[in-house]
Short mmCIF file of C-alpha atoms in Angstrom, two decimals:
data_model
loop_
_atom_site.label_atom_id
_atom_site.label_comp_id
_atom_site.label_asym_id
_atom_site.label_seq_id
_atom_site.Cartn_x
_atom_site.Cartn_y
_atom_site.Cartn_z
CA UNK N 1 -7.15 3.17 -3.74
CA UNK N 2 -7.31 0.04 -1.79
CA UNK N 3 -5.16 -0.57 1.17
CA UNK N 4 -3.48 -3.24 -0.59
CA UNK N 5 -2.13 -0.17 -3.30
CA UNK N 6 -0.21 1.26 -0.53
CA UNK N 7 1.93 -1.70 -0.05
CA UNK N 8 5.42 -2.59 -1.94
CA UNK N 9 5.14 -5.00 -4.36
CA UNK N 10 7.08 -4.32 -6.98
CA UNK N 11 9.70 -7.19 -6.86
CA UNK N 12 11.94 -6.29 -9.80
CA UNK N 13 13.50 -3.63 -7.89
CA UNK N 14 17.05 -4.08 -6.45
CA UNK N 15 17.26 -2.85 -2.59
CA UNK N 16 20.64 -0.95 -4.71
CA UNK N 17 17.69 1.13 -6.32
CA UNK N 18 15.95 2.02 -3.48
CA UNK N 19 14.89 5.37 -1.58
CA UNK N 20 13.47 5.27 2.12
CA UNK N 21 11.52 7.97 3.86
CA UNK N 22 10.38 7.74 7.60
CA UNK N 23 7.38 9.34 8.76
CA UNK N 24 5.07 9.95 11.43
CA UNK N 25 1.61 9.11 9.99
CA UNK N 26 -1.78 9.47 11.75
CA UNK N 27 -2.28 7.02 14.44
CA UNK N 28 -5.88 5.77 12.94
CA UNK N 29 -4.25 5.50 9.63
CA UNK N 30 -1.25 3.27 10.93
CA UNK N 31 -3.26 1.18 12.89
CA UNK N 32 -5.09 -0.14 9.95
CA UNK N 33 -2.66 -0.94 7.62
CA UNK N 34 -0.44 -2.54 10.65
CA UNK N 35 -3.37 -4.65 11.45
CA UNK N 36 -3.96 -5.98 7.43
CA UNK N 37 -0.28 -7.29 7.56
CA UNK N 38 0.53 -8.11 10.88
CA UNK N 39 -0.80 -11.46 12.87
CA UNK N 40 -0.14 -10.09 16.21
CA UNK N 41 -2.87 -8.39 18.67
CA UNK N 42 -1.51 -4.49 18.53
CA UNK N 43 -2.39 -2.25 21.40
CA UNK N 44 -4.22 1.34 20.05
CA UNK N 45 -3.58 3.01 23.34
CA UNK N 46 -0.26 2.83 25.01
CA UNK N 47 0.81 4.98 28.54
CA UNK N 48 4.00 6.32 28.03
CA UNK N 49 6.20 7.57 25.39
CA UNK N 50 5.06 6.22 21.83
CA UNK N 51 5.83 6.84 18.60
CA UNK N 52 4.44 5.10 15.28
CA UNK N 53 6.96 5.39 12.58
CA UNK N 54 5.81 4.26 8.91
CA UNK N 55 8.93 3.67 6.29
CA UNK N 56 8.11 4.15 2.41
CA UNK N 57 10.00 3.40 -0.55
CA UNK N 58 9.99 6.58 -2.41
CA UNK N 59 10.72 5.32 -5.63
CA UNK N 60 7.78 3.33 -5.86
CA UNK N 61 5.60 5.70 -3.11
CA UNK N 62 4.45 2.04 -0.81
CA UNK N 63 4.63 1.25 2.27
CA UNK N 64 7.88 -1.24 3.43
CA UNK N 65 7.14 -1.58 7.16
CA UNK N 66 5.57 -0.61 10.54
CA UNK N 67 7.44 0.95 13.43
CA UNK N 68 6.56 1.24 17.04
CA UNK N 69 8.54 2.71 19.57
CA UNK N 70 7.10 3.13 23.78
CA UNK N 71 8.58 3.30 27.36
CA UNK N 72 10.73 0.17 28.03
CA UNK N 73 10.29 -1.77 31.17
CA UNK N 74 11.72 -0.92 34.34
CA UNK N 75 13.12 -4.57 35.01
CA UNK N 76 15.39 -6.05 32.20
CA UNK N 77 17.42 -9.44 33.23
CA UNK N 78 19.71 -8.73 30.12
CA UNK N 79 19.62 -5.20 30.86
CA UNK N 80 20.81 -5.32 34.49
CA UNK N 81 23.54 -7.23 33.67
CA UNK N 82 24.63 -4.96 31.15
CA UNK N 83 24.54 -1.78 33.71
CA UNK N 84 26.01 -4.33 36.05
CA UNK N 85 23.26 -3.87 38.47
CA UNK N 86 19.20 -3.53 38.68
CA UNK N 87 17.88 0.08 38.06
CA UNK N 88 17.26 2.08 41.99
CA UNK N 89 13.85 1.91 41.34
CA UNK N 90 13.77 3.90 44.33
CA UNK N 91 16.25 6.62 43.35
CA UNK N 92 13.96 9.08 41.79
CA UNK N 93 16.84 10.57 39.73
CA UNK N 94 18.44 7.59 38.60
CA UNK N 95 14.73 6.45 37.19
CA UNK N 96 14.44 9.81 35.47
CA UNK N 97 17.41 9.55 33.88
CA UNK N 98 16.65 6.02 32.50
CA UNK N 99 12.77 7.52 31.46
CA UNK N 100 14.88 10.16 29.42
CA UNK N 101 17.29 7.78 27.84
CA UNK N 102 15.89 4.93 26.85
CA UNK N 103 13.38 3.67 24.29
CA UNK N 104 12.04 -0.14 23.07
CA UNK N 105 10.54 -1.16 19.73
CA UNK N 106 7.20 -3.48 19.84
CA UNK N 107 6.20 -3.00 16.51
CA UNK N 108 8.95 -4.20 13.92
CA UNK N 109 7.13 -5.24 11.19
CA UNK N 110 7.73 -5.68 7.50
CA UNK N 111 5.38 -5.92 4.70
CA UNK N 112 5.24 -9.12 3.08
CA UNK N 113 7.04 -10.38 1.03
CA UNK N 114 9.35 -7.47 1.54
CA UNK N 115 10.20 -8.89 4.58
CA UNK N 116 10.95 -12.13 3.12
CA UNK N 117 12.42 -10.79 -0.10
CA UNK N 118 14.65 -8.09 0.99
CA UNK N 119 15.81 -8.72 5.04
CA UNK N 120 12.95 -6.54 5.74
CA UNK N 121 13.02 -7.07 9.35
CA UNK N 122 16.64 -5.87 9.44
CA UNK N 123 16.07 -2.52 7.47
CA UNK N 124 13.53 -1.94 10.17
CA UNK N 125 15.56 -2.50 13.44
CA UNK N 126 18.23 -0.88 11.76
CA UNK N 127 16.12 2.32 11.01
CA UNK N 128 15.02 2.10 15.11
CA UNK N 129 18.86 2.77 15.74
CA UNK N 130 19.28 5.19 13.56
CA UNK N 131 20.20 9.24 14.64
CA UNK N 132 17.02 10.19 12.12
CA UNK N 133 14.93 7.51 15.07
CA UNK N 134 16.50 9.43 17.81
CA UNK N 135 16.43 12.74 16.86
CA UNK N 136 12.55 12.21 16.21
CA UNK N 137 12.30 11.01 19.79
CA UNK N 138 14.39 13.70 21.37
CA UNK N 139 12.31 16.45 19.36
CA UNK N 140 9.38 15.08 20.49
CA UNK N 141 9.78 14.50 24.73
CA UNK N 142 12.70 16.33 24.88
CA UNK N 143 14.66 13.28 25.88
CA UNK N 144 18.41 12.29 25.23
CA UNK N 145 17.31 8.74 24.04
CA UNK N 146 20.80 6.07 24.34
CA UNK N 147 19.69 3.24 24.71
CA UNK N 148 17.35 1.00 22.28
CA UNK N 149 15.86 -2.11 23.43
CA UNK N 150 13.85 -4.35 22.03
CA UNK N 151 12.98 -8.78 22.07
CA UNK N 152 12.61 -11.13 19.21
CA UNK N 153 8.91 -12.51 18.06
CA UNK N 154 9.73 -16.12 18.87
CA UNK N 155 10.87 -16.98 21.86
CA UNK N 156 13.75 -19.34 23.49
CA UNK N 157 12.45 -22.43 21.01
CA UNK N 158 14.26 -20.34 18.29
CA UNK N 159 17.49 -20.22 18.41
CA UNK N 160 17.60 -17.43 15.90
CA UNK N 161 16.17 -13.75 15.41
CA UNK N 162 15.74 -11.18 12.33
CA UNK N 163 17.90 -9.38 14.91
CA UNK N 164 21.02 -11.62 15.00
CA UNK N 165 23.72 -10.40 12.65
CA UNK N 166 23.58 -6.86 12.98
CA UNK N 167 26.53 -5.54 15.02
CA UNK N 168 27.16 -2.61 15.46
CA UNK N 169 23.26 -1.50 15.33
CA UNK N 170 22.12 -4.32 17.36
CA UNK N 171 23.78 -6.87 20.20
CA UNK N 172 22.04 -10.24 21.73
CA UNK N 173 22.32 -9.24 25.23
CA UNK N 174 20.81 -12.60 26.81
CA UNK N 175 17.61 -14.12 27.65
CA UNK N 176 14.86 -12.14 29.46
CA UNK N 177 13.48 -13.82 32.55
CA UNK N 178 9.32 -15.31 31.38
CA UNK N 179 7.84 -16.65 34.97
CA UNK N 180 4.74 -14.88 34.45
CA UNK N 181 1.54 -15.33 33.61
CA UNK N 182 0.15 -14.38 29.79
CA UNK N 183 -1.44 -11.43 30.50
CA UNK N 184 -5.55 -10.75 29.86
CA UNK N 185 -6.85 -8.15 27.54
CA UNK N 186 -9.62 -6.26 26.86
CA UNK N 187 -12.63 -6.37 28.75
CA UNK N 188 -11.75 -9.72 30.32
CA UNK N 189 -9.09 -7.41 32.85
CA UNK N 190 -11.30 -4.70 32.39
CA UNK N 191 -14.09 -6.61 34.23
CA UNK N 192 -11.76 -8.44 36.29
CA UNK N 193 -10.15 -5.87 37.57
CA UNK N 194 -13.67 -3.92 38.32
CA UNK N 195 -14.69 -7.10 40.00
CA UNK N 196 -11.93 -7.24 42.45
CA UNK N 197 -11.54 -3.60 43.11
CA UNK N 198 -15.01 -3.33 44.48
CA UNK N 199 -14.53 -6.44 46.87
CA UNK N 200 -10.80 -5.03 48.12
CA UNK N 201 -12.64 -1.64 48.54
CA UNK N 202 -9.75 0.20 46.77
CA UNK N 203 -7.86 0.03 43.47
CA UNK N 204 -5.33 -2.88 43.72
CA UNK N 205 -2.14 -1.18 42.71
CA UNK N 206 -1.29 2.47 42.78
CA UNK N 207 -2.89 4.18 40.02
CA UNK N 208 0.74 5.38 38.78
CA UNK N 209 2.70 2.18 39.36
CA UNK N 210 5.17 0.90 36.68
CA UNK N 211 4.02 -2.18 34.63
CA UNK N 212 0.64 -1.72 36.19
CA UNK N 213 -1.47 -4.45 34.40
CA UNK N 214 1.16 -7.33 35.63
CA UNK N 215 0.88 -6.30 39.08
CA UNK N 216 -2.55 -6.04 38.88
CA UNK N 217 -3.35 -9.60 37.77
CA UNK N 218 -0.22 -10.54 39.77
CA UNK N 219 -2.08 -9.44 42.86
CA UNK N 220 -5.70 -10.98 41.26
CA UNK N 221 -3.67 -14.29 41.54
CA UNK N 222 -2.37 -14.03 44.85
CA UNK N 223 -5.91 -13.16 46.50
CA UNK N 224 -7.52 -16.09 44.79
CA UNK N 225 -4.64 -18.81 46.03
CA UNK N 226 -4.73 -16.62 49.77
CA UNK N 227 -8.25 -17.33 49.67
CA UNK N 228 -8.35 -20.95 48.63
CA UNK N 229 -6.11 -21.71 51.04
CA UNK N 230 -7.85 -20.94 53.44
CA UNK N 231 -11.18 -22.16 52.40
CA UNK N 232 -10.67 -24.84 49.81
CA UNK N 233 -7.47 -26.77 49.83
CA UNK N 234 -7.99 -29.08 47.43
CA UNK N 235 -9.17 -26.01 44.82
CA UNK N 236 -6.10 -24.27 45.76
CA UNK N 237 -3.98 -27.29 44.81
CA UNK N 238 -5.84 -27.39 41.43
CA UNK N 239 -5.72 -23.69 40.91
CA UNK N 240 -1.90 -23.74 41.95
CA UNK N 241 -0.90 -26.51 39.34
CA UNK N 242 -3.12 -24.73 36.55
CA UNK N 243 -1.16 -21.26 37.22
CA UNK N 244 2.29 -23.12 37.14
CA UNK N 245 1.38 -24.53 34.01
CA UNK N 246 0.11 -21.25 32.62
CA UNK N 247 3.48 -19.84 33.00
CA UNK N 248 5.16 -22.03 31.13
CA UNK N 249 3.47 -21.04 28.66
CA UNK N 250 5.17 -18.11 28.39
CA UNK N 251 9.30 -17.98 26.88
CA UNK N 252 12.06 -16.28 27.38
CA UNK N 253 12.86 -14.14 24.66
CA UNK N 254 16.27 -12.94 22.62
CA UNK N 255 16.92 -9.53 24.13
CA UNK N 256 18.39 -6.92 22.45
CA UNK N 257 19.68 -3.81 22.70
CA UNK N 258 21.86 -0.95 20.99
CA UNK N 259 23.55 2.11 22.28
CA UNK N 260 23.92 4.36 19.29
CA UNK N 261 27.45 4.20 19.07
CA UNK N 262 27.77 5.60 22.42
CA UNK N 263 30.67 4.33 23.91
CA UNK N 264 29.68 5.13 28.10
CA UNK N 265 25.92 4.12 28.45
CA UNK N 266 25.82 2.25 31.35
CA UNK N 267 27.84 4.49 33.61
CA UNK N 268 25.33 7.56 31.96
CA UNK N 269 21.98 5.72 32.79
CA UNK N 270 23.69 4.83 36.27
CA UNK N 271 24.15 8.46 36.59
CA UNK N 272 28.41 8.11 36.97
CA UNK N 273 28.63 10.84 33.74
CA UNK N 274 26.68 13.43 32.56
CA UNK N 275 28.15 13.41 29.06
CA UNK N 276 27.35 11.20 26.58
CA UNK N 277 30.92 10.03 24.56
CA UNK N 278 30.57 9.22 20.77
CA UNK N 279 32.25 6.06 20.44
CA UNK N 280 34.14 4.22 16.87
CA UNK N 281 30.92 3.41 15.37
CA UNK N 282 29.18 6.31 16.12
CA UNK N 283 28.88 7.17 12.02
CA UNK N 284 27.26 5.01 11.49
CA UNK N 285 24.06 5.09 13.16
CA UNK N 286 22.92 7.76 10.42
CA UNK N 287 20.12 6.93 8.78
CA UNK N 288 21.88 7.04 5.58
CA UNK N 289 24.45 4.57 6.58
CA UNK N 290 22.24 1.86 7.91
CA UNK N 291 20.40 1.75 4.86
CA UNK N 292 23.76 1.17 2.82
CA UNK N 293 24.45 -1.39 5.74
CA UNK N 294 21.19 -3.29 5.17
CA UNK N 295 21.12 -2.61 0.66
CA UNK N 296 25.01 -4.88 1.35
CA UNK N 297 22.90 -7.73 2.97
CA UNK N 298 19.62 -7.19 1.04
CA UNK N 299 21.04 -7.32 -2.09
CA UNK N 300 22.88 -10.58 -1.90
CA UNK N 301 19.66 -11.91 -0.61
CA UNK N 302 17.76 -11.00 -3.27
CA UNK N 303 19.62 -11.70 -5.93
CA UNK N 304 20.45 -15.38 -4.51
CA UNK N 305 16.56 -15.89 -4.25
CA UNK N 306 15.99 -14.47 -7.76
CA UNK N 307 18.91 -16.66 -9.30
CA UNK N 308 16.68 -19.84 -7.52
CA UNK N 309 13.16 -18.62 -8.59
CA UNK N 310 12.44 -18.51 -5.15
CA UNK N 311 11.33 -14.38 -5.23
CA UNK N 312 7.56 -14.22 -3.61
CA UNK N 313 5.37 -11.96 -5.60
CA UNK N 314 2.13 -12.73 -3.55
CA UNK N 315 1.10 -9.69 -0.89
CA UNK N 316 0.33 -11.24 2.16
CA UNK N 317 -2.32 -9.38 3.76
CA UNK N 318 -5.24 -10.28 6.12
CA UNK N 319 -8.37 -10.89 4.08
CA UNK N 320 -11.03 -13.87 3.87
CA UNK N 321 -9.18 -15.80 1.89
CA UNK N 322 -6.03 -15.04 2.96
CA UNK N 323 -3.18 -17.48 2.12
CA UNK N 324 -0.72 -16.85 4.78
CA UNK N 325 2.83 -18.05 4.34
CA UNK N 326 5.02 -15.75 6.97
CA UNK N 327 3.73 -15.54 10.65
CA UNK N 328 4.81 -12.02 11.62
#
């Protein structure tokens, strides 16, 4: 079978009708298929916790979407405000606690036109917040995962998300903060980062520090404007401008998070509780009840769409000819 075989498309099926399993599939395996639906550049090797999670529509035996879950970042705008402070970065049990407790999703990704069809997206996230999600996670680090976080594809130019109308599972918490540089890849940092180790004489960031590849090129920048200014001021003035105007390249984006139906997160990750207290909603985050959650919502989509001949029966994968309609 082709790759394209393993992908729903059978779009006389009402999401009513539909099964779901969630599996763990080889990493090799996921990585392909990802990459002949998705349009963004996704990372093989992650440090950290990370979990790929594919979701199939038993029924029909095809693949519906493409879950990744890794280590969140230490710094969160939206996230300190919710705790009502910044993490102690430098209180060693505080930061374990948050390392055992919390999880983010960077892979949510539909097939197409499933995603377009059926509120794809939203049978994904809602899957992430499931208890089947977290009991996977918990099995496999022998965590007590919380607190799911994750940020929208487009940033603060849309004021909209796949994410946005999905209380309980999911809650806008805010903008994240975006003055930073887009980050290089690949062997551009590789070589870049070779290049200025060897002239510092040692590596330019501890070799376990959090969010190491932003410091890294954080610290690249710094010793190129240091040195400019010293020996080139008009360079430095051009090299200044051009980084400012790099980083506006970069947007804020929707943040959001979801707590499980846990009712005391913040005062657990803050270290105020040991116990964990179910909260109303707590029900349900099973993975049974989020799929009748998102079959409500999918189902009045898709019948609206087939009532206005507007159901997409093209699969939208990355060939030569590919005709693209859904940027995902």
């Amino acid at each position: 079978m082709a790759d394209e075989d393993e992908f729903f498309a059978n779009f006389e099926i009402s999401p009513e009708d539909m099964k779901f399993s969630v599996t763990q599939p080889n990493g090799q395996i996921f990585d392909r298929m990802l990459n002949k639906t998705s349009s963004h550049t996704n990372m093989s090797s992650i440090p950290g916790k990370s979990i790929r999670l594919l979701v199939t529509e038993t029924t029909t035996n095809t693949i519906v979407g493409f879950i990744r879950l890794g280590s969140p970042v230490i710094n969160s705008k939206p996230r300190n405000v919710y705790l009502g402070r910044p993490l102690q970065t430098t209180d060693m049990e505080e930061m374990g606690r948050f390392n055992n407790s919390a999880i983010m999703g960077f892979v949510i990704v539909p097939t197409q036109p499933f995603g377009y069809n059926y509120l794809g997206g939203k049978l994904l996230a809602a899957i992430c917040c499931s208890h089947h999600v977290r009991d996977i996670l918990n099995m496999k680090y022998n965590t007590n995962i919380c607190l799911f976080e994750t940020t929208s594809l487009y940033g603060s130019s849309k004021s909209s998300s796949q994410y946005d109308g999905m209380k309980p599972y999911l809650r806008f918490k805010g903008l994240t903060d975006s003055h930073f540089l887009p980050l290089l890849h690949g062997e551009a940092f590789k070589k870049m980062n070779a290049w200025f180790t060897e002239r510092n004489g040692e590596p330019l960031v501890d070799a376990d520090a959090s969010s190491r590849k932003l410091k890294i090129q954080t610290k690249m920048v710094s010793i190129i404007k240091e040195s400019l200014k010293q020996y080139d001021a008009n360079l430095y003035d051009k090299f200044s401008k051009f980084v400012n105007k790099t980083r506006d390249l970069t947007e804020q984006k929707r943040f959001y998070m979801s707590d499980y139906g846990y009712e005391n997160v913040p005062q657990y990750l803050k270290r105020e509780t040991d116990e964990l207290k179910k909260g109303i909603h707590y029900d349900k985050f099973t993975l049974e009840n989020t799929i009748k959650w998102w079959q409500k919502l999918a189902t009045k989509r898709f019948n609206k769409l087939k009532q206005n001949n507007n159901i997409r029966n093209d699969l939208e994968i990355w060939h030569e000819d590919a005709n693209i309609q859904i940027i995902r």
